[in-house]
mmCIF file of N, CA and C in Angstrom:
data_model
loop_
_atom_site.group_PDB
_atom_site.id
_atom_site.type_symbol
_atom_site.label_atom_id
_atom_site.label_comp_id
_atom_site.label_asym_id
_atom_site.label_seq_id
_atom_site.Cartn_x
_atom_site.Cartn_y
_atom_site.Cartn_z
ATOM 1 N N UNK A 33 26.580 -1.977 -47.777
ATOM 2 C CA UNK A 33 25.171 -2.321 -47.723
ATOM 3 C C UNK A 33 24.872 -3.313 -46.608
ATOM 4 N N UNK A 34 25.658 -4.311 -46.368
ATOM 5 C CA UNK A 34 25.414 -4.843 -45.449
ATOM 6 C C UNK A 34 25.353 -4.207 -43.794
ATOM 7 N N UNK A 35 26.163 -3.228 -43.373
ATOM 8 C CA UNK A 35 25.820 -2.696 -42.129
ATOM 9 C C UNK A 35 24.698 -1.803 -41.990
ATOM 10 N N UNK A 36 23.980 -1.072 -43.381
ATOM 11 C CA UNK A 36 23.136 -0.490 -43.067
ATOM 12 C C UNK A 36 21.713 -1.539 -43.318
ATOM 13 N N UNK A 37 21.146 -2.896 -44.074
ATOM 14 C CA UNK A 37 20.485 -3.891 -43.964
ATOM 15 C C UNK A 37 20.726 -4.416 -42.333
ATOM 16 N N UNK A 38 21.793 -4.456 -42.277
ATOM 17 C CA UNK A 38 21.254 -5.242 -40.203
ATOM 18 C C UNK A 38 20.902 -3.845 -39.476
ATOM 19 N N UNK A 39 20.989 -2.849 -39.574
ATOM 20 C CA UNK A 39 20.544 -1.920 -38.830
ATOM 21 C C UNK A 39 19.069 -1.681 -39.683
ATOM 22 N N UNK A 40 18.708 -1.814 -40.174
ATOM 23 C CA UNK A 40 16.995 -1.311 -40.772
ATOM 24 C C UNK A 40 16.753 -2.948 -40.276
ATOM 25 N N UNK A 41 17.112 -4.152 -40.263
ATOM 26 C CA UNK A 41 16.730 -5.633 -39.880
ATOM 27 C C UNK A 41 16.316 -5.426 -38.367
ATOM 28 N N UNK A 42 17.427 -5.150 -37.690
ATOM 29 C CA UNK A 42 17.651 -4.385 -35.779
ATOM 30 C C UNK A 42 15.956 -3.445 -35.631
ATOM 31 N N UNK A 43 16.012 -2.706 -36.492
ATOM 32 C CA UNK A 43 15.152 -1.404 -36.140
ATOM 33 C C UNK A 43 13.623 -2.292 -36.142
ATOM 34 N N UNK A 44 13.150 -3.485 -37.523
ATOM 35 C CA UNK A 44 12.242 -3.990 -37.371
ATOM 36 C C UNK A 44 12.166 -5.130 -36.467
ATOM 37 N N UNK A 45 13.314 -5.647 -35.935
ATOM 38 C CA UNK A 45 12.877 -6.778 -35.165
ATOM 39 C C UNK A 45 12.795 -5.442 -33.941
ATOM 40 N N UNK A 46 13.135 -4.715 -33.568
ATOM 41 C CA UNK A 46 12.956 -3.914 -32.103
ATOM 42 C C UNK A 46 11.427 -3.447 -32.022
ATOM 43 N N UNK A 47 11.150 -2.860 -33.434
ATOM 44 C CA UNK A 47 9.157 -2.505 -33.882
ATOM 45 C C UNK A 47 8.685 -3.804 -33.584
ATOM 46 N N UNK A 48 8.866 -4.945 -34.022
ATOM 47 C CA UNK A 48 7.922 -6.365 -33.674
ATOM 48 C C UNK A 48 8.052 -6.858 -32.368
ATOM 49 N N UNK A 49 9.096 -6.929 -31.775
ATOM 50 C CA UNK A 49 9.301 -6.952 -30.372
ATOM 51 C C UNK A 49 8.671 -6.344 -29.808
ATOM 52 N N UNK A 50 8.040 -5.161 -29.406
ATOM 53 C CA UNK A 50 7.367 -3.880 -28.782
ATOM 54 C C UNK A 50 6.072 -4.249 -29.632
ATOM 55 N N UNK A 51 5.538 -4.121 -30.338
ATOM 56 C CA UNK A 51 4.156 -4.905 -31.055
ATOM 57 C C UNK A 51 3.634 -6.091 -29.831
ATOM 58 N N UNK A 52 4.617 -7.004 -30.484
ATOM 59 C CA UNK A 52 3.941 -8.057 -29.425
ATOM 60 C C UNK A 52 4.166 -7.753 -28.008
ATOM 61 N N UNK A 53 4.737 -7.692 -27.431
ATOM 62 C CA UNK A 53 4.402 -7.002 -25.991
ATOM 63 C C UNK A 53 3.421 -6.162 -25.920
ATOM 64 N N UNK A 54 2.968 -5.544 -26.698
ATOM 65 C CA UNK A 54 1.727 -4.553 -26.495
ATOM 66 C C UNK A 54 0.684 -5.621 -26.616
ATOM 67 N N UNK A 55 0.806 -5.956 -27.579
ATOM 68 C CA UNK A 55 -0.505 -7.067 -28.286
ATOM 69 C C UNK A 55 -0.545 -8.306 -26.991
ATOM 70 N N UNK A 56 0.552 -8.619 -26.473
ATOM 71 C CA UNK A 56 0.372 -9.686 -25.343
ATOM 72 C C UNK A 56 -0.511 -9.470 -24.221
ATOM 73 N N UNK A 57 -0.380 -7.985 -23.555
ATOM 74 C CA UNK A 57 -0.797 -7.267 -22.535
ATOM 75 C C UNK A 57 -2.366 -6.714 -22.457
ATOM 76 N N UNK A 58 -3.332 -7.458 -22.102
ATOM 77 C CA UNK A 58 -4.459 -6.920 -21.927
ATOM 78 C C UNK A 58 -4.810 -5.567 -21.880
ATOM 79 N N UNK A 59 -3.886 -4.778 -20.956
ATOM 80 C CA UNK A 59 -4.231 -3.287 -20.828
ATOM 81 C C UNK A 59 -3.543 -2.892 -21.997
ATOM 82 N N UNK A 60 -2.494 -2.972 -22.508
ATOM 83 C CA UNK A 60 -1.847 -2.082 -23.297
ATOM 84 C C UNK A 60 -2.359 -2.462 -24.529
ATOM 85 N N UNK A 61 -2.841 -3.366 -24.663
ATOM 86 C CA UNK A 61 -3.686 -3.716 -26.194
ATOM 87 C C UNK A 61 -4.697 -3.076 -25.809
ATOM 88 N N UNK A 62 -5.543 -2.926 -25.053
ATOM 89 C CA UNK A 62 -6.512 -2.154 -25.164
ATOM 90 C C UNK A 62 -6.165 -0.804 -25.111
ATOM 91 N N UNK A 63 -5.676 0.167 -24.696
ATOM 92 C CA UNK A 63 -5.343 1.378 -24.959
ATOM 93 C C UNK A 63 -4.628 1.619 -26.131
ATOM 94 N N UNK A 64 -3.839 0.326 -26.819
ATOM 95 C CA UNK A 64 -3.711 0.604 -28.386
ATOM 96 C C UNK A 64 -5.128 0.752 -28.925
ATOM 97 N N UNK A 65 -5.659 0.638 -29.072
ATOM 98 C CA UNK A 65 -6.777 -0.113 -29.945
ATOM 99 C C UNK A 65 -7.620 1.321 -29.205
ATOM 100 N N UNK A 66 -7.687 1.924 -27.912
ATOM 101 C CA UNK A 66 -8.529 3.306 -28.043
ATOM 102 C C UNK A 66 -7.885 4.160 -28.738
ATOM 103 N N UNK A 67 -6.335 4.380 -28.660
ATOM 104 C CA UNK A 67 -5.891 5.456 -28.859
ATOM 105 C C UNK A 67 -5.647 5.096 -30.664
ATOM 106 N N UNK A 68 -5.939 4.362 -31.177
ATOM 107 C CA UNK A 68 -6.137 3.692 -32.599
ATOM 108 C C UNK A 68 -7.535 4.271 -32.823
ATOM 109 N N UNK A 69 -8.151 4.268 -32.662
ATOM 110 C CA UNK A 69 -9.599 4.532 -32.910
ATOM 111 C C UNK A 69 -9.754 6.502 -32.108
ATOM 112 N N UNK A 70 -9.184 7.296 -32.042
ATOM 113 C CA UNK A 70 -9.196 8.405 -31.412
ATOM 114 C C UNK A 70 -9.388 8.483 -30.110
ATOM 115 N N UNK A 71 -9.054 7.677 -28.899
ATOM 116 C CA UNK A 71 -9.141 7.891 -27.790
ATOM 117 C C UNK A 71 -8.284 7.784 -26.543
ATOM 118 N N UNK A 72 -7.241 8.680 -26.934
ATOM 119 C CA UNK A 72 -5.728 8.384 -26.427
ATOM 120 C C UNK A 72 -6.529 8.035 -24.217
ATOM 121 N N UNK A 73 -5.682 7.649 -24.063
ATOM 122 C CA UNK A 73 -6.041 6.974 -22.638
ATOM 123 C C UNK A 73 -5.424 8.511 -21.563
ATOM 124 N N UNK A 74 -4.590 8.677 -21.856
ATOM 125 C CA UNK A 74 -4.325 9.714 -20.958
ATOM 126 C C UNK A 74 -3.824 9.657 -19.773
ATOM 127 N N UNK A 75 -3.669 8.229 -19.453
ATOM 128 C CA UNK A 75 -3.707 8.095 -17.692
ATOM 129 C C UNK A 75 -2.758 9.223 -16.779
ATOM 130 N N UNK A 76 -1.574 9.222 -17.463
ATOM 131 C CA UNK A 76 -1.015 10.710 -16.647
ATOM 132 C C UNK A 76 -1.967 12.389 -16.383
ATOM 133 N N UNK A 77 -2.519 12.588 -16.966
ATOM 134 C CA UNK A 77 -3.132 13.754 -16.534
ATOM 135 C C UNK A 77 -4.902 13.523 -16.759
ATOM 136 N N UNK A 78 -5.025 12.272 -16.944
ATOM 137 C CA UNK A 78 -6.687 12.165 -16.751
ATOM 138 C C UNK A 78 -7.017 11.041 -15.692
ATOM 139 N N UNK A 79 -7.002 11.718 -14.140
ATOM 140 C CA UNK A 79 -7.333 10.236 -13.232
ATOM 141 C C UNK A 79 -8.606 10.545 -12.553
ATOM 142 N N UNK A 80 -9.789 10.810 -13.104
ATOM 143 C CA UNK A 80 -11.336 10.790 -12.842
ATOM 144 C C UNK A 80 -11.496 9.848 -12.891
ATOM 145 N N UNK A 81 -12.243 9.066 -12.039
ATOM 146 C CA UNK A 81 -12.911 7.857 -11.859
ATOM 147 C C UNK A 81 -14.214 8.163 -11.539
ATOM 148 N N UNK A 82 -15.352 6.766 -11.667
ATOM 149 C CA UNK A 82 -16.317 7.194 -11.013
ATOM 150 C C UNK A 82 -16.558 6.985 -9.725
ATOM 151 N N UNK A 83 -17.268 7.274 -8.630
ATOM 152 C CA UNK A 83 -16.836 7.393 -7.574
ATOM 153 C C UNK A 83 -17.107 6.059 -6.757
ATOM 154 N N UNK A 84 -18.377 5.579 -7.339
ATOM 155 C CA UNK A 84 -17.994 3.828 -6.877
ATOM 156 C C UNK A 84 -17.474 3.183 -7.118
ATOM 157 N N UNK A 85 -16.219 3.294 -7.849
ATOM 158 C CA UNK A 85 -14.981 2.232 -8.612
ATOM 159 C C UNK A 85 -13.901 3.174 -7.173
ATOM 160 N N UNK A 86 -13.893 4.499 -7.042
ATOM 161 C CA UNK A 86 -13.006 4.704 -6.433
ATOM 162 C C UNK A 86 -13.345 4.352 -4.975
ATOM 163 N N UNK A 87 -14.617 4.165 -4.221
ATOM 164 C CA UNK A 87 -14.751 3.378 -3.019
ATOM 165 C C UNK A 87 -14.724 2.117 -2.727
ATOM 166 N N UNK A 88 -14.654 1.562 -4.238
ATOM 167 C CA UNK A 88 -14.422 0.003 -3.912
ATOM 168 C C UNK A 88 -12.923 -0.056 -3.856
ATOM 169 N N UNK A 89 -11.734 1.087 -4.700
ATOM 170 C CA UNK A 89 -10.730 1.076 -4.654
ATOM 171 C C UNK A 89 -10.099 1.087 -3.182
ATOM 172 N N UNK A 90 -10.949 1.851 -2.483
ATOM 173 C CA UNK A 90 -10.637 2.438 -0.823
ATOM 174 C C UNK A 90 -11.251 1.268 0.064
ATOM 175 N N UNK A 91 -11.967 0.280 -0.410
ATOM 176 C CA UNK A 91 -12.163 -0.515 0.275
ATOM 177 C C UNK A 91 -11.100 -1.525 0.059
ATOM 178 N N UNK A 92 -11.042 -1.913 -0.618
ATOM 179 C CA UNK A 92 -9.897 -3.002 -1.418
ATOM 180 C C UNK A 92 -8.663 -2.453 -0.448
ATOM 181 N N UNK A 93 -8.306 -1.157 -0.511
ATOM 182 C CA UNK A 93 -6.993 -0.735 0.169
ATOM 183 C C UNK A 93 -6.760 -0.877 1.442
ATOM 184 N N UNK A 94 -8.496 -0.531 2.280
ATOM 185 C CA UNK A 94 -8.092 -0.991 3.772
ATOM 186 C C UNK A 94 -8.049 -2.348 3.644
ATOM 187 N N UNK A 95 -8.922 -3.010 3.098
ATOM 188 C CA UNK A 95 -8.962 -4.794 3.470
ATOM 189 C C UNK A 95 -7.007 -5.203 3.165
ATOM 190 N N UNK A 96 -6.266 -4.938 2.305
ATOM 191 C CA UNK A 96 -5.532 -4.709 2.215
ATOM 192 C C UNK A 96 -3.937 -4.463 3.319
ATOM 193 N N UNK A 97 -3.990 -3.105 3.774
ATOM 194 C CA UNK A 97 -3.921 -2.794 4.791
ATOM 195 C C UNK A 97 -3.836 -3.343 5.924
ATOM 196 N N UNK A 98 -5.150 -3.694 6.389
ATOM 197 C CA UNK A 98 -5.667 -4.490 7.712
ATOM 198 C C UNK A 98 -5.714 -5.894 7.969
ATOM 199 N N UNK A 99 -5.166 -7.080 7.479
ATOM 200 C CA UNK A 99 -4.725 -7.692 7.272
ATOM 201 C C UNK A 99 -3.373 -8.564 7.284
ATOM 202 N N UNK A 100 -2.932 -9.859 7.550
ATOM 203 C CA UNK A 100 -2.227 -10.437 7.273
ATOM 204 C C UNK A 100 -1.832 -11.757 7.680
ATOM 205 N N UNK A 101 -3.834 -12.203 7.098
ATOM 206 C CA UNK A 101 -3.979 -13.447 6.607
ATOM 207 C C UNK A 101 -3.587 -13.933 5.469
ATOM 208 N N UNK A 102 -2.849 -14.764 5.762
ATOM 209 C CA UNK A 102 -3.299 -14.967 4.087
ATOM 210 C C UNK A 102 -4.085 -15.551 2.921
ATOM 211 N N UNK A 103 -4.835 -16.146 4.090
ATOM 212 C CA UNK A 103 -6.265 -16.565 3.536
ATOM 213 C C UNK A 103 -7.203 -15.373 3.091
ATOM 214 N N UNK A 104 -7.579 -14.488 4.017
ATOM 215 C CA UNK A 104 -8.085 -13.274 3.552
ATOM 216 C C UNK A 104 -7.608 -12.683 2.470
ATOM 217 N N UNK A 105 -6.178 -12.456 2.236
ATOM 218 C CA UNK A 105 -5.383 -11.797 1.108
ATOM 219 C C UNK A 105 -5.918 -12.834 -0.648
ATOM 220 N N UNK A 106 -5.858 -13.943 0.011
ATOM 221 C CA UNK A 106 -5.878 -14.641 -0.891
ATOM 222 C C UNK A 106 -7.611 -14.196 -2.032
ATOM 223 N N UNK A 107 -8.852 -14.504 -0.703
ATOM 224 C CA UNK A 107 -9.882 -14.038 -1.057
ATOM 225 C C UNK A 107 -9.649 -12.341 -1.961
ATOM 226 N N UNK A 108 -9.296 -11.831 -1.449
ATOM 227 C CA UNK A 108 -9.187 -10.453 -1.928
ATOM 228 C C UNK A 108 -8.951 -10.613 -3.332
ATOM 229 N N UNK A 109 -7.347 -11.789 -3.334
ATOM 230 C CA UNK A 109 -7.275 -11.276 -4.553
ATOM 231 C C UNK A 109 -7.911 -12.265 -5.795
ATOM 232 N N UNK A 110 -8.880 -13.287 -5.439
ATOM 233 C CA UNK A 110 -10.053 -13.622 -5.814
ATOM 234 C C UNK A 110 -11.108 -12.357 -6.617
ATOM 235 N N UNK A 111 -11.490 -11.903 -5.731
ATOM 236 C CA UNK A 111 -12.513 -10.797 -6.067
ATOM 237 C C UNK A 111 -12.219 -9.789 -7.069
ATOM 238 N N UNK A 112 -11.076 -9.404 -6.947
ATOM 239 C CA UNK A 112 -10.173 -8.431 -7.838
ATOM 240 C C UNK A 112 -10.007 -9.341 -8.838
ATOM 241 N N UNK A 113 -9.438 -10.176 -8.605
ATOM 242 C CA UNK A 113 -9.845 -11.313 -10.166
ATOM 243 C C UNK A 113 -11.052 -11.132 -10.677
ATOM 244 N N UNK A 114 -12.238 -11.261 -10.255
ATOM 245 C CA UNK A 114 -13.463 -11.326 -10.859
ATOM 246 C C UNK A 114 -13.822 -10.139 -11.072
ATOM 247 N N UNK A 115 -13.365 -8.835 -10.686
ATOM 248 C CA UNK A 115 -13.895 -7.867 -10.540
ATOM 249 C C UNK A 115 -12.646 -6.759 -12.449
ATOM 250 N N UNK A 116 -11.858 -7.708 -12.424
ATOM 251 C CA UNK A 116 -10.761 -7.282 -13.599
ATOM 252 C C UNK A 116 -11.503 -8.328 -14.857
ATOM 253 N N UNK A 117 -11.984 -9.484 -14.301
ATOM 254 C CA UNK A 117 -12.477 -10.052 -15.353
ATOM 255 C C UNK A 117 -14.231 -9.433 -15.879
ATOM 256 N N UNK A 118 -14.743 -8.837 -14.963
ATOM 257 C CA UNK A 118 -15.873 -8.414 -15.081
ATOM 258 C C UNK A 118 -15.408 -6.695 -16.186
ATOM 259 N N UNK A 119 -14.265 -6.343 -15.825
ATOM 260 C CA UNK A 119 -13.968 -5.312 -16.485
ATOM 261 C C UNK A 119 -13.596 -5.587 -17.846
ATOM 262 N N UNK A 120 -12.495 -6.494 -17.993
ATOM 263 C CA UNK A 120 -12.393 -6.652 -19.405
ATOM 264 C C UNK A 120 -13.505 -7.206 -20.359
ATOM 265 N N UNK A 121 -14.283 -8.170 -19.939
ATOM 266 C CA UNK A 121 -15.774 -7.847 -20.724
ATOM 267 C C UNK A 121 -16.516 -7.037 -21.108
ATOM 268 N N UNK A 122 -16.392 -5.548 -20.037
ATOM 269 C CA UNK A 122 -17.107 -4.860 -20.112
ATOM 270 C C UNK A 122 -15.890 -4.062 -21.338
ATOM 271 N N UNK A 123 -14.819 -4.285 -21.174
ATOM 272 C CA UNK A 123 -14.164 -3.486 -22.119
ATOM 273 C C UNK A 123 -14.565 -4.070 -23.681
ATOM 274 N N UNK A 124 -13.879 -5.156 -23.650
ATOM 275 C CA UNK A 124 -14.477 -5.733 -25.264
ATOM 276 C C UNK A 124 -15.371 -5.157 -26.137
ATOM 277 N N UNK A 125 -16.663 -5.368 -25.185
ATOM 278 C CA UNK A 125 -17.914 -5.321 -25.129
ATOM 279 C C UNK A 125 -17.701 -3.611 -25.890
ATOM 280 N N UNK A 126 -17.545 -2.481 -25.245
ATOM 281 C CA UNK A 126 -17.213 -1.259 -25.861
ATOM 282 C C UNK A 126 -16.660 -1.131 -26.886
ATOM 283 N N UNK A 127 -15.485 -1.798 -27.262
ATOM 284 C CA UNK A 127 -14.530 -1.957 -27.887
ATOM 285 C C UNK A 127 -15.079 -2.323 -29.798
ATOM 286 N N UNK A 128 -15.201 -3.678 -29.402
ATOM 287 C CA UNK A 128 -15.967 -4.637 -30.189
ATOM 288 C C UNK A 128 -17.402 -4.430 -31.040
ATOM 289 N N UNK A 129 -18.502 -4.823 -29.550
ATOM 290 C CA UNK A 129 -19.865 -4.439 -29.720
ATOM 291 C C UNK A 129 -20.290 -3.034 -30.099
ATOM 292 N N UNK A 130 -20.248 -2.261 -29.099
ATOM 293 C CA UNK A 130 -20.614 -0.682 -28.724
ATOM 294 C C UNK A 130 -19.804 0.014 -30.229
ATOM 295 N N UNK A 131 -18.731 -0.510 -30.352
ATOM 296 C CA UNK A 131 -17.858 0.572 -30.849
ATOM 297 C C UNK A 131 -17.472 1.995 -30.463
ATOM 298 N N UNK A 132 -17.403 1.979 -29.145
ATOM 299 C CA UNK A 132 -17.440 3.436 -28.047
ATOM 300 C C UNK A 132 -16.114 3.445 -27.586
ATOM 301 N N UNK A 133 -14.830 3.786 -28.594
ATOM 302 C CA UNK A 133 -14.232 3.690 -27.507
ATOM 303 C C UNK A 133 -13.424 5.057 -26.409
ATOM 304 N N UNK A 134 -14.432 5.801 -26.651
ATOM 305 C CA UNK A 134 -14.552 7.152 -25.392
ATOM 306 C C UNK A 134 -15.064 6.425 -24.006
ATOM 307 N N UNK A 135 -15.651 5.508 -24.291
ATOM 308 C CA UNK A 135 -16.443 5.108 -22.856
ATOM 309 C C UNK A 135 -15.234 3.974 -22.822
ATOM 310 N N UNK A 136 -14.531 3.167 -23.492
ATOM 311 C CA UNK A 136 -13.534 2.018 -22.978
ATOM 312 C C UNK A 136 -12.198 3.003 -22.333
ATOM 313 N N UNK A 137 -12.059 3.707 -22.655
ATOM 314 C CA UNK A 137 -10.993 4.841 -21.773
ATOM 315 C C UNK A 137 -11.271 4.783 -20.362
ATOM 316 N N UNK A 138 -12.280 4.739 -19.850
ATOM 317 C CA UNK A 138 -12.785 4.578 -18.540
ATOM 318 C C UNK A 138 -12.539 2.878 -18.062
ATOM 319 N N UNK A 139 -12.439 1.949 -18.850
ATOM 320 C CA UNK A 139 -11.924 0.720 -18.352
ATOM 321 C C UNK A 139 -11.006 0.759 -18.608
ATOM 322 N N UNK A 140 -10.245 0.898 -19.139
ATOM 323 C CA UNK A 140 -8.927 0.682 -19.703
ATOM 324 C C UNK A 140 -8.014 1.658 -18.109
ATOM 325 N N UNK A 141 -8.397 2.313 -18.071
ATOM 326 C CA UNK A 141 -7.892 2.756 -16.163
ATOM 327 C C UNK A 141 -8.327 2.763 -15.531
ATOM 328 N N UNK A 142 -9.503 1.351 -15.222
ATOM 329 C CA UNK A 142 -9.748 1.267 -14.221
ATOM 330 C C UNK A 142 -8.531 -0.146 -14.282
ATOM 331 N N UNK A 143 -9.129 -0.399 -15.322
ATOM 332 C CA UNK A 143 -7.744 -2.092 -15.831
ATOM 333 C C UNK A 143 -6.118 -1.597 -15.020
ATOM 334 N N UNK A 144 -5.956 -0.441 -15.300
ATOM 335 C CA UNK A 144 -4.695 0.249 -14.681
ATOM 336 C C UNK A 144 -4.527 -0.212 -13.696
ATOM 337 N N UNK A 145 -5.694 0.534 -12.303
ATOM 338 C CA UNK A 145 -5.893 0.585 -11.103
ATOM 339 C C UNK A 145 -5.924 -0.922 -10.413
ATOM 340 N N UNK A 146 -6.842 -1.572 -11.125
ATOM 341 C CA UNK A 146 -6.722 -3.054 -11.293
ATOM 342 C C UNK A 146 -5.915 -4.121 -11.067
ATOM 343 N N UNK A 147 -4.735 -3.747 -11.882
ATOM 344 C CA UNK A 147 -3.505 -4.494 -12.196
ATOM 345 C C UNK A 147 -2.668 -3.930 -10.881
ATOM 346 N N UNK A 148 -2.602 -2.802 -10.973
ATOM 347 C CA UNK A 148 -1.600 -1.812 -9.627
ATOM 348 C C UNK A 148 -1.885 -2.473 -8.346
ATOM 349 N N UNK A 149 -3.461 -2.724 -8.428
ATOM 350 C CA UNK A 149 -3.605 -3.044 -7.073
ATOM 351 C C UNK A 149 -3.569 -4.748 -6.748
ATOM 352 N N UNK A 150 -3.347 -5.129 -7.415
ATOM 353 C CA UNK A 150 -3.357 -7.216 -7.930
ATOM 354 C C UNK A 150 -1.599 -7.043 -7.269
ATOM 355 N N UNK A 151 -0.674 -6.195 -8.418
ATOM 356 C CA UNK A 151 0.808 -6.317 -7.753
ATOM 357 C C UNK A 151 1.089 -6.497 -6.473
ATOM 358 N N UNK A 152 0.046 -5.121 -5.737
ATOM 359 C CA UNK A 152 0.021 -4.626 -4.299
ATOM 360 C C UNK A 152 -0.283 -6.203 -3.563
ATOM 361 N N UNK A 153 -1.680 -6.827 -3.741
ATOM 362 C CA UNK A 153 -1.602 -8.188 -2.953
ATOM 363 C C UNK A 153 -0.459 -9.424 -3.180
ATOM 364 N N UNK A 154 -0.041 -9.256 -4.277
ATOM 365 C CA UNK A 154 1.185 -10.431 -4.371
ATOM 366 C C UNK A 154 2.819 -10.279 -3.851
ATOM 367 N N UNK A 155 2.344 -9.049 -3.463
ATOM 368 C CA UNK A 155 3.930 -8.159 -2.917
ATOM 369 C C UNK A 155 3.329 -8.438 -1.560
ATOM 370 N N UNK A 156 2.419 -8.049 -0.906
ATOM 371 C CA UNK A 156 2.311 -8.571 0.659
ATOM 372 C C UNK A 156 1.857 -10.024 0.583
ATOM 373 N N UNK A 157 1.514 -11.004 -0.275
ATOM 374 C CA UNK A 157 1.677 -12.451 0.139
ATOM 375 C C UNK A 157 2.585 -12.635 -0.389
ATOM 376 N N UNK A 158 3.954 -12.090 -0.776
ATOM 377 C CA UNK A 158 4.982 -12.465 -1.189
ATOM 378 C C UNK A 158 5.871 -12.658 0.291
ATOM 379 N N UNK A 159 5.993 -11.156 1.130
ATOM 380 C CA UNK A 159 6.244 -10.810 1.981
ATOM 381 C C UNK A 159 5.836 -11.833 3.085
ATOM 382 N N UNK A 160 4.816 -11.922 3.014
ATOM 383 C CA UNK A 160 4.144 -12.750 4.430
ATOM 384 C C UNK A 160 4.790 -14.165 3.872
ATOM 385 N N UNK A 161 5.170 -14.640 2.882
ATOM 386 C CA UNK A 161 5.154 -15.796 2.718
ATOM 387 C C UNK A 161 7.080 -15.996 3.333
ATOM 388 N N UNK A 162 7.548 -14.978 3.045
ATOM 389 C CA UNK A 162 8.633 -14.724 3.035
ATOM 390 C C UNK A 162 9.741 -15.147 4.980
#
């Protein structure tokens, strides 16, 4: 009895471990919490955006790109700050308020795109700093 109690003990501390990492993570708590409520996120085979999130994406990428100030970089990733914090409100807000969460699927990858592209500036002021 005792080797099969630390293996069912193992199995729940590995479930609570993975809990809180989800629950820690802004995006991944929120795509728990759609795909909890019927709105699995999909991001592998659903990448529609709307098309002014995806030109600000293409702007973000040249400023990006073209660059290597790092004052400029820095601004950038200012804006993308405000622009991820303007999103997760708007997510809540769905989440929470609205109770929509078909329409928080649409933040919840843009939150994706978001985060992907935040890495992208700290990897070239990592680089430049380097």
């Amino acid at each position: 009895q005792g080797t099969a109690a630390q293996r069912v003990a193992m199995q729940w501390s590995v479930r609570i471990n993975e809990a809180h990492q989800r629950l820690r993570d802004p995006v991944r708590r929120a795509a728990y919490l759609c795909e909890l409520f019927g709105a699995p996120i999909e991001a592998e085979r659903n990448t529609a955006m709307p098309s002014d999130f995806l030109m600000q994406q293409m702007q973000w990428r040249e400023s990006l790109e073209d660059t290597d100030d790092v004052g400029a970089l820095e601004d950038l990733a200012d804006e993308v700050a405000a622009e991820r914090k303007r999103v997760q409100q708007s997510l809540g807000q769905l989440l929470d308020g609205a109770d929509d969460p078909q329409a928080a699927v649409g933040q919840v990858r843009a939150l994706m795109f978001i985060q992907r592209f935040r890495a992208d500036i700290d990897q070239r002021l990592a680089a430049l700093d380097a």
